[in-house]
Short mmCIF file of C-alpha atoms and ligand atoms in Angstrom, two decimals:
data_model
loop_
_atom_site.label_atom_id
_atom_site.label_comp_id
_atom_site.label_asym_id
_atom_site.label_seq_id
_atom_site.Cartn_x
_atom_site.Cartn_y
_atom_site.Cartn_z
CA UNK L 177 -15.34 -1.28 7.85
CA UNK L 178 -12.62 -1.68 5.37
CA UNK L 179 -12.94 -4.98 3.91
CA UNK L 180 -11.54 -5.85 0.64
CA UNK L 181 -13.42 -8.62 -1.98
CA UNK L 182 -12.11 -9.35 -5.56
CA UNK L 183 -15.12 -11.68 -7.07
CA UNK L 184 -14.15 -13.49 -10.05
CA UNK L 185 -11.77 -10.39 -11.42
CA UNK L 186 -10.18 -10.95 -14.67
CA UNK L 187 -7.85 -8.12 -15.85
CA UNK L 188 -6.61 -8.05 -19.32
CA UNK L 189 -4.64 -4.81 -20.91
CA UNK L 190 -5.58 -4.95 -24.13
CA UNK L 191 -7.63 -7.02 -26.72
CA UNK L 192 -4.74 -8.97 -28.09
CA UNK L 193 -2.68 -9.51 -24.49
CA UNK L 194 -3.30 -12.36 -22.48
CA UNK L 195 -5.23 -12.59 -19.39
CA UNK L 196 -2.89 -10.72 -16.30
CA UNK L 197 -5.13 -11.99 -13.47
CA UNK L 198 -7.44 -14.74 -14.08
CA UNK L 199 -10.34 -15.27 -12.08
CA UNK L 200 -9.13 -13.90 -8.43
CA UNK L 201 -11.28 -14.03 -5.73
CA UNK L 202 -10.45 -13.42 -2.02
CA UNK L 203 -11.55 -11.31 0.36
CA UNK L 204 -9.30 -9.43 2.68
CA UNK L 205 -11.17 -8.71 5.96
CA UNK L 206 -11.38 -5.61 8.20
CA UNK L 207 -7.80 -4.71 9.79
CA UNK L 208 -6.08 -7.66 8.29
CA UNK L 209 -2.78 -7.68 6.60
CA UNK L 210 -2.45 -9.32 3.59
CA UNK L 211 0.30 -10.20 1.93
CA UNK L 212 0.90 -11.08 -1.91
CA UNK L 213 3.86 -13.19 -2.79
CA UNK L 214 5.04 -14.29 -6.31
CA UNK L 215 7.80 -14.11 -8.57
CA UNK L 216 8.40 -11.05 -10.87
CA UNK L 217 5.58 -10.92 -13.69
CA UNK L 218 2.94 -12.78 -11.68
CA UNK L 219 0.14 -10.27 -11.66
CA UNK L 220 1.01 -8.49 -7.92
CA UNK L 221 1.10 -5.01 -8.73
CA UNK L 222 -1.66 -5.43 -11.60
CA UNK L 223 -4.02 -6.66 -8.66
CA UNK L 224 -2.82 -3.77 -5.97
CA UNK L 225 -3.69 -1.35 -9.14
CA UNK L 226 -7.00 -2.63 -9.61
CA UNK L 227 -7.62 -2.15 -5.91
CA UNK L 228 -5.94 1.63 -6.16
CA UNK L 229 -8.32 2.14 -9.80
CA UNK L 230 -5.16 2.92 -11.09
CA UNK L 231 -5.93 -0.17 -13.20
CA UNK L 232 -9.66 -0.51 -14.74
CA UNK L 233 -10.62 -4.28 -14.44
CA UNK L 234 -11.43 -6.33 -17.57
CA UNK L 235 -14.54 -8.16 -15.64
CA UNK L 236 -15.40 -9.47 -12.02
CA UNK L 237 -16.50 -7.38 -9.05
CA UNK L 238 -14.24 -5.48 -7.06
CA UNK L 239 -15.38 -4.40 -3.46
CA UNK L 240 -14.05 -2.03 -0.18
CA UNK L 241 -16.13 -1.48 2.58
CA UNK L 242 -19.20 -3.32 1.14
CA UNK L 243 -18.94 -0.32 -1.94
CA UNK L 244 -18.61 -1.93 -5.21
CA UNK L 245 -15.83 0.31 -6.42
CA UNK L 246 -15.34 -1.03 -10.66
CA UNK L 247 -16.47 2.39 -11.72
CA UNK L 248 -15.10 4.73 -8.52
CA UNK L 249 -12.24 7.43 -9.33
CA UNK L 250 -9.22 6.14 -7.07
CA UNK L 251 -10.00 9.31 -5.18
CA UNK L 252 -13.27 7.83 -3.86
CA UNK L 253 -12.06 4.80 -3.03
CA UNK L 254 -10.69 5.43 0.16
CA UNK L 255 -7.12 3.99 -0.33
CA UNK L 256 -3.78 5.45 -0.01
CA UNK L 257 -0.71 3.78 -2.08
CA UNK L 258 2.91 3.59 -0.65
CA UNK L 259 5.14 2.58 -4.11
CA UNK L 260 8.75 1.45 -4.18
CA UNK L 261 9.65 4.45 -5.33
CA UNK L 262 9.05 7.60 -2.97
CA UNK L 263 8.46 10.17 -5.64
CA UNK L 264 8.28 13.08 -3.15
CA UNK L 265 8.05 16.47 -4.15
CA UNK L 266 11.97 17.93 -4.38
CA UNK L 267 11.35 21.19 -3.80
CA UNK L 268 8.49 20.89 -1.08
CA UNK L 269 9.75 20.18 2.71
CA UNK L 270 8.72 16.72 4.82
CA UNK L 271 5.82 18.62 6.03
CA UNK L 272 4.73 20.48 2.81
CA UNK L 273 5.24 16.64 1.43
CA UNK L 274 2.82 15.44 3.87
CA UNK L 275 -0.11 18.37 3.95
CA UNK L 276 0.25 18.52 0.01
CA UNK L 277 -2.27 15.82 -0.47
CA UNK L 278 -5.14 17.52 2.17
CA UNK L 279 -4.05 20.91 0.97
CA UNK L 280 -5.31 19.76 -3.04
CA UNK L 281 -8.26 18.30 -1.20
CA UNK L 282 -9.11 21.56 0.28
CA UNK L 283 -9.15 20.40 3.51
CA UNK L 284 -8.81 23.64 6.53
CA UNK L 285 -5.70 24.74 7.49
CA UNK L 286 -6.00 23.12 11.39
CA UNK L 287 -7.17 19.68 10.29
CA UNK L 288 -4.18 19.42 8.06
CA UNK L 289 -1.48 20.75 10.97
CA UNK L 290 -3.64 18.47 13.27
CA UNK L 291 -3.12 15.31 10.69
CA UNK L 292 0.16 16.08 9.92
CA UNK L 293 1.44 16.35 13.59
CA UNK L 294 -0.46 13.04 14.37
CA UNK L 295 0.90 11.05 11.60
CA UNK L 296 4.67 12.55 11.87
CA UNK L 297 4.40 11.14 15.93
CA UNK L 298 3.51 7.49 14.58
CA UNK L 299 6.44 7.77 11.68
CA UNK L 300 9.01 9.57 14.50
CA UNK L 301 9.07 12.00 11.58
CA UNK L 302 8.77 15.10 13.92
CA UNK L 303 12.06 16.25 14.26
CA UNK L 304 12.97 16.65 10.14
CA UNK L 305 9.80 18.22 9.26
CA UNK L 306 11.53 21.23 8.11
CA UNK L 307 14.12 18.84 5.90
CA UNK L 308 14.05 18.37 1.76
CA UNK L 309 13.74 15.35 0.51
CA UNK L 310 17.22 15.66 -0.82
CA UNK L 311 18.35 16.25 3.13
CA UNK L 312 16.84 12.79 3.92
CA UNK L 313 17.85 9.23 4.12
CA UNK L 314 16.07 6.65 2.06
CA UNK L 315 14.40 4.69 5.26
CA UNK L 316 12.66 8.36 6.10
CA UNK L 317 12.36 9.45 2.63
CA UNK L 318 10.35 5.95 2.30
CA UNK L 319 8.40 7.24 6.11
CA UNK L 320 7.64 10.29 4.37
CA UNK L 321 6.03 8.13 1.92
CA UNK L 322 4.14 6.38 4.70
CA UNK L 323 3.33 9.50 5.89
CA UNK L 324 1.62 11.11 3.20
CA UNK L 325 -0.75 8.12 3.10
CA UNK L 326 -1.49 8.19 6.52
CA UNK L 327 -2.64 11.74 6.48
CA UNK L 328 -5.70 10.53 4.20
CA UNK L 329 -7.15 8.71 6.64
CA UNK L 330 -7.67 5.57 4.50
CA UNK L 331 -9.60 2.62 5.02
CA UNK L 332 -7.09 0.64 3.30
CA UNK L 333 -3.47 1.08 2.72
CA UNK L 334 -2.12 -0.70 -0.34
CA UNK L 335 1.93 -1.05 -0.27
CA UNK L 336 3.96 -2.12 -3.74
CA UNK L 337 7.49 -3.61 -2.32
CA UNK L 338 8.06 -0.66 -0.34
CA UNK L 339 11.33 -1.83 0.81
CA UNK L 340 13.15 -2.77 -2.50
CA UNK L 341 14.92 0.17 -2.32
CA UNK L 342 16.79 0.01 0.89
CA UNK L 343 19.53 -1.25 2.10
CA UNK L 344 19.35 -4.02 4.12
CA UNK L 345 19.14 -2.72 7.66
CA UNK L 346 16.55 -0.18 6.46
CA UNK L 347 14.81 -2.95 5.25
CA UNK L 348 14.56 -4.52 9.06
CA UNK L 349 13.79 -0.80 10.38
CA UNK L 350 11.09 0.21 7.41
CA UNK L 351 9.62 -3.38 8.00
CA UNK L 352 9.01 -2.85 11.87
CA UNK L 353 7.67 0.57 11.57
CA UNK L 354 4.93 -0.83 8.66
CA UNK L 355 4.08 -3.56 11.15
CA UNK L 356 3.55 -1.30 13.91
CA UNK L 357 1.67 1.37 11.88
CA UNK L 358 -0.67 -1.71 11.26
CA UNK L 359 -0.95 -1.99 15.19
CA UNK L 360 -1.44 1.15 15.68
CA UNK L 361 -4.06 1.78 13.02
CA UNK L 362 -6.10 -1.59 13.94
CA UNK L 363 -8.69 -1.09 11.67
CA UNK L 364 -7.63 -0.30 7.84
CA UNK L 365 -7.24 -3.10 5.80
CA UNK L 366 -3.71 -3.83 4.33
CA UNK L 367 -2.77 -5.23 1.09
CA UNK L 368 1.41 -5.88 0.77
CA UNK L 369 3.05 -6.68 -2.48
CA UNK L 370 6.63 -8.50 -2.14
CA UNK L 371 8.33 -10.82 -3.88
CA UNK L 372 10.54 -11.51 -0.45
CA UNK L 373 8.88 -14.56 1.33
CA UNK L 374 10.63 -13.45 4.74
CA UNK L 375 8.72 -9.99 4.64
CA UNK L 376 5.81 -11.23 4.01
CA UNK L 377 5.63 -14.38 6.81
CA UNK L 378 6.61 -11.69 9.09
CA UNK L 379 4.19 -9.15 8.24
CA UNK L 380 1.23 -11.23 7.15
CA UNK L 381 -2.05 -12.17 8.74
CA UNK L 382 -2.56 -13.71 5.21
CA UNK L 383 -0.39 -15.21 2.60
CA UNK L 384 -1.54 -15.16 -0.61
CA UNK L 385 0.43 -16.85 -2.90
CA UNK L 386 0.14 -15.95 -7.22
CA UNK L 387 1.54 -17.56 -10.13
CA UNK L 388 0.99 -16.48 -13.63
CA UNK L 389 -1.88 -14.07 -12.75
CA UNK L 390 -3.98 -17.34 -10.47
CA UNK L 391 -4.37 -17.36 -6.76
CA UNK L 392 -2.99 -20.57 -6.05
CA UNK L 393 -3.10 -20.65 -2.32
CA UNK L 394 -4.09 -19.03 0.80
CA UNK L 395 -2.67 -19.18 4.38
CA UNK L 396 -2.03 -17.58 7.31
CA UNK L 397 1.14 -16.67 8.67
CA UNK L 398 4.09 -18.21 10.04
CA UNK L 399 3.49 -15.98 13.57
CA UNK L 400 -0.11 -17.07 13.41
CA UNK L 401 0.20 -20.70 12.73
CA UNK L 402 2.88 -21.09 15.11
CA UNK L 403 5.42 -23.68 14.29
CA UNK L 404 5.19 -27.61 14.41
P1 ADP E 289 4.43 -8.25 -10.62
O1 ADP E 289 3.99 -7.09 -9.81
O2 ADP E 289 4.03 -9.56 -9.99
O3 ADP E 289 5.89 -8.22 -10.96
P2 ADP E 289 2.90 -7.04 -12.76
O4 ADP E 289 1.53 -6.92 -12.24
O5 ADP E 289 3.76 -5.83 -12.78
O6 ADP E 289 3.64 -8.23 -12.01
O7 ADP E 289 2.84 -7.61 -14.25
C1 ADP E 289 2.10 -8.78 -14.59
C2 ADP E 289 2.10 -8.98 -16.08
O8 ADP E 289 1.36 -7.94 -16.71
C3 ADP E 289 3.49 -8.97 -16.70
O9 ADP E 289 3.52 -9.93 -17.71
C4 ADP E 289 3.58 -7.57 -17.28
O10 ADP E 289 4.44 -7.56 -18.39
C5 ADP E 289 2.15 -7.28 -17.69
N1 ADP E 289 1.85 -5.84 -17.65
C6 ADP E 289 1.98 -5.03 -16.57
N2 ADP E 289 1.61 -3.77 -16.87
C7 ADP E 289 1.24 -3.79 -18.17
C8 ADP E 289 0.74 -2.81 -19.08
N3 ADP E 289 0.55 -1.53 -18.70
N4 ADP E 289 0.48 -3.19 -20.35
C9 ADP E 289 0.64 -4.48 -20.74
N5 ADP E 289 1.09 -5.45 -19.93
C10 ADP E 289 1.39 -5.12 -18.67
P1 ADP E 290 3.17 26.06 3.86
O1 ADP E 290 4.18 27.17 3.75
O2 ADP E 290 2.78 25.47 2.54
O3 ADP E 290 2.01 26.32 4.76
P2 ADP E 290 4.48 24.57 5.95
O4 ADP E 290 5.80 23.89 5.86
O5 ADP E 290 4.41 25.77 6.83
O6 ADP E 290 4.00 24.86 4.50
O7 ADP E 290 3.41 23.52 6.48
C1 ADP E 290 2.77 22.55 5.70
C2 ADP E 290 1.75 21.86 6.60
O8 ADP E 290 2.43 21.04 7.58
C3 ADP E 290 0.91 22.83 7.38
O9 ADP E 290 -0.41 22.32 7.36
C4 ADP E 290 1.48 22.84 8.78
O10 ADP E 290 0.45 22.97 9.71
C5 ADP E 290 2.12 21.47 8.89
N1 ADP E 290 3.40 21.58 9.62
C6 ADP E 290 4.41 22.41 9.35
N2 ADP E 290 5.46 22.22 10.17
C7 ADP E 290 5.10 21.25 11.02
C8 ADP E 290 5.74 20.58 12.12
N3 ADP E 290 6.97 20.88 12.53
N4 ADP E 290 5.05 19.62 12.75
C9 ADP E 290 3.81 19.27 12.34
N5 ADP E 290 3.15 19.85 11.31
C10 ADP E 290 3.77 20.82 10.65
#
């Protein structure tokens, strides 16, 4: 179970601002990958935020796993958040990166090695584990990244334009790994921010499309609809 539902969620930042999001409801269902497309501005990372409880929202329901999850630390939500920028640790190694998270958690000793090893296989991540992040490129810095949400186990992984960052064959590579990790982990629930409309008919089970804080439209992919 990882479902997603926004119900009617308005999100405003502060008593004078306008609304951000007005009125969003969707749900995202269990396993799929949804993608959110818009310009710059439109509300994307305001509604990924919410989902995170990074973001408190103004009014509406917010739901994962059939939990109602307005008032829930982002701690207890059950997500894991990949951002654009990496912001791993300098001075800790890919590994240390990776545990850190568990380790704060207080998790044992062997389910962290155990978690670690399993989600360094998926992210071919094995062979730098020893590295800084300094001794890294930015396609495995950005795996690293991946990594250290996959460790948590999440029922849903939310991603803000991971790829804006790299260069444009990194893009390609970073893109196929995501979509694979998405195989490979059939059941958690995705939620992709992009402003790049190729990413996200490539990636996408479901396109959702925002302007000026409104979900305007809904569809499947380009892969799933097949073309005319
Ligand atoms: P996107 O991810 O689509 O580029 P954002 O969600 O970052 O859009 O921003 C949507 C709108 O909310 C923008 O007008 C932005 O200026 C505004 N906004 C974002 N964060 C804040 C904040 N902390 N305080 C006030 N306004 C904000
Ligand atoms: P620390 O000194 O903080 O224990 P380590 O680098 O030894 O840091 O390890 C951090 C975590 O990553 C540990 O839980 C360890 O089990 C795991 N780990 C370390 N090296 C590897 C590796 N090469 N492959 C998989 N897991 C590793």
């Amino acid at each position: 179970m990882s479902r997603i539902e926004f119900n009617r969620v308005n999100k405003r930042y502060g008593p004078n601002l306008p609304l951000t999001i007005k009125d969003a409801t969707l749900t995202v269902n269990d396993g799929e990958f949804c993608v959110f497309v818009g310009p710059s501005g439109c509300g994307k990372s305001t509604l990924l935020r919410c989902v995170a409880g990074l973001e408190d929202i103004t009014s509406g329901d917010l739901s994962i796993a059939g939990t109602r999850v307005n008032d829930l630390p982002p701690a207890k939500r059950g997500v894991a958040m990949v951002f654009q920028s990496y912001a791993l640790y300098p001075h800790m190694t890919v590994a240390q990166n990776m545990a850190f998270g568990l380790q704060v958690m207080g998790a044992d000793k062997a389910a962290i090695a155990a978690k670690v090893k399993a989600a360094a296989d998926i992210l071919q991540l094995t062979p730098l584990m020893d590295r800084l992040p300094k001794m890294l490129s930015g396609g495995q810095r950005q795996r690293v990244a991946i990594g250290r949400a996959i460790v948590k186990e999440p029922k849903v992984f939310l991603f803000d334009e991971p790829l804006s960052n790299l260069d444009a064959a990194l893009r390609v590579q970073t893109r196929l790994e995501i979509a694979k990790l998405h195989h490979d982990l059939g059941s958690a629930s995705m939620i992709y921010v992009t402003h790049d409309q190729v990413e996200a008919m490539t990636l996408a089970d479901k396109i959702v499309l925002l302007h000026t804080g409104q979900l305007i439209d809904e569809r499947g992919s380009v892969a799933q609809v097949g073309s005319p």
